Amino acid sequence: MNLELQQFKADFFKALGHPLRIRILELLSEGDKNVNELQTLSGSEGSAVSQQLAILRNKNIVYGTKDGNRVTYSLRDPMIIELLAVARQIFNNHLIDTISMFDRLSETE
């Protein structure tokens, strides 16, 4: 069981390992969107957005719902929003640590 959980986690984080996929998840955390909306908001080409959505769909991170000719994408699990917030906080902590280190270095010069 432990190995299965570790493999799931590794695959999950691997699926998150692309800046455009993270951007798509951030946009979907604000609400459901179709490919055109994601393309416009992310400033990326439609083919790139579609390719990254396919990876997120295959890993069951997002899902699509047919709406006429369009597919509207949603987060499969709203806890993704919390995960992104935690990642942002970790980034901020690292940034604060780096700034503190530079301040200490500046004081010794």
Coordinates of C-alpha atoms in Angstrom, one line a residue:
M1 CA 0.0 0.0 0.0
N2 CA 2.7 2.5 0.9
L3 CA 4.5 1.9 -2.4
E4 CA 1.2 2.5 -4.3
L5 CA 0.6 5.7 -2.4
Q6 CA 4.2 6.9 -3.1
Q7 CA 3.8 6.1 -6.8
F8 CA 0.5 8.0 -6.9
K9 CA 2.1 11.0 -5.3
A10 CA 5.1 10.8 -7.7
D11 CA 2.7 10.6 -10.7
F12 CA 0.5 13.4 -9.3
F13 CA 3.4 15.8 -8.8
K14 CA 4.9 14.9 -12.1
A15 CA 1.6 15.9 -13.8
L16 CA 1.9 19.3 -12.0
G17 CA 5.5 19.7 -13.2
H18 CA 4.9 22.2 -16.0
P19 CA 4.3 26.0 -15.7
L20 CA 1.4 26.1 -18.1
R21 CA -0.3 23.2 -16.3
I22 CA 0.0 25.1 -13.0
R23 CA -1.3 28.3 -14.7
I24 CA -4.3 26.3 -16.0
L25 CA -5.0 25.0 -12.5
E26 CA -4.8 28.5 -11.1
L27 CA -7.3 29.7 -13.7
L28 CA -9.6 26.8 -13.1
S29 CA -9.5 27.5 -9.3
E30 CA -11.3 30.7 -10.1
G31 CA -14.1 28.8 -11.9
D32 CA -14.8 26.5 -14.8
K33 CA -13.4 27.5 -18.2
N34 CA -13.3 26.3 -21.8
V35 CA -10.2 26.0 -23.9
N36 CA -10.6 29.4 -25.6
E37 CA -10.9 31.1 -22.2
L38 CA -7.9 29.3 -20.9
Q39 CA -5.9 30.2 -24.0
T40 CA -6.8 33.9 -23.7
L41 CA -6.2 34.1 -20.0
S42 CA -2.9 32.2 -20.1
G43 CA -1.6 34.0 -23.2
S44 CA -0.8 30.6 -24.7
E45 CA -1.6 28.9 -28.0
G46 CA -4.7 26.7 -28.1
S47 CA -2.7 23.6 -29.1
A48 CA -0.4 24.1 -26.0
V49 CA -3.4 24.5 -23.7
S50 CA -5.1 21.5 -25.2
Q51 CA -2.0 19.4 -24.9
Q52 CA -1.5 20.3 -21.2
L53 CA -5.2 19.8 -20.5
A54 CA -4.9 16.3 -21.9
I55 CA -2.2 15.5 -19.4
L56 CA -4.2 16.9 -16.6
R57 CA -7.3 14.9 -17.7
N58 CA -5.3 11.7 -18.0
K59 CA -4.1 12.1 -14.4
N60 CA -7.7 12.8 -13.3
I61 CA -6.8 16.3 -12.1
V62 CA -9.3 18.0 -14.3
Y63 CA -12.4 16.8 -16.2
G64 CA -14.3 18.2 -19.1
T65 CA -18.0 18.5 -19.7
K66 CA -19.5 18.9 -23.2
D67 CA -21.4 22.1 -23.7
G68 CA -22.5 22.1 -27.3
N69 CA -19.3 22.3 -29.4
R70 CA -17.3 23.4 -26.4
V71 CA -15.8 21.5 -23.5
T72 CA -15.8 23.2 -20.2
Y73 CA -13.0 22.2 -17.8
S74 CA -13.2 21.9 -14.0
L75 CA -11.0 20.8 -11.2
R76 CA -11.7 17.3 -10.2
D77 CA -10.9 17.9 -6.5
P78 CA -11.2 21.4 -5.0
M79 CA -8.3 20.6 -2.7
I80 CA -6.1 21.5 -5.6
I81 CA -6.8 25.1 -4.7
E82 CA -5.4 24.5 -1.2
L83 CA -2.3 22.7 -2.7
L84 CA -1.6 25.7 -4.9
A85 CA -2.0 28.0 -1.9
V86 CA 0.5 25.9 0.1
A87 CA 3.0 25.9 -2.8
R88 CA 2.7 29.7 -2.9
Q89 CA 3.4 29.9 0.8
I90 CA 6.4 27.7 0.5
F91 CA 7.7 29.9 -2.3
N92 CA 7.1 33.0 -0.2
N93 CA 9.0 31.4 2.7
H94 CA 11.9 30.6 0.5
L95 CA 11.9 34.2 -0.8
I96 CA 11.8 35.6 2.7
D97 CA 14.8 33.3 3.6
T98 CA 16.7 34.5 0.6
I99 CA 16.0 38.2 1.3
S100 CA 17.1 37.7 4.9
M101 CA 20.3 36.0 3.8
F102 CA 21.1 38.9 1.4
D103 CA 20.4 41.4 4.2
R104 CA 22.8 39.6 6.5
L105 CA 25.5 39.6 3.8
S106 CA 25.0 43.3 3.2
E107 CA 25.4 44.0 6.9
T108 CA 28.8 42.3 7.0
E109 CA 30.2 44.3 4.0

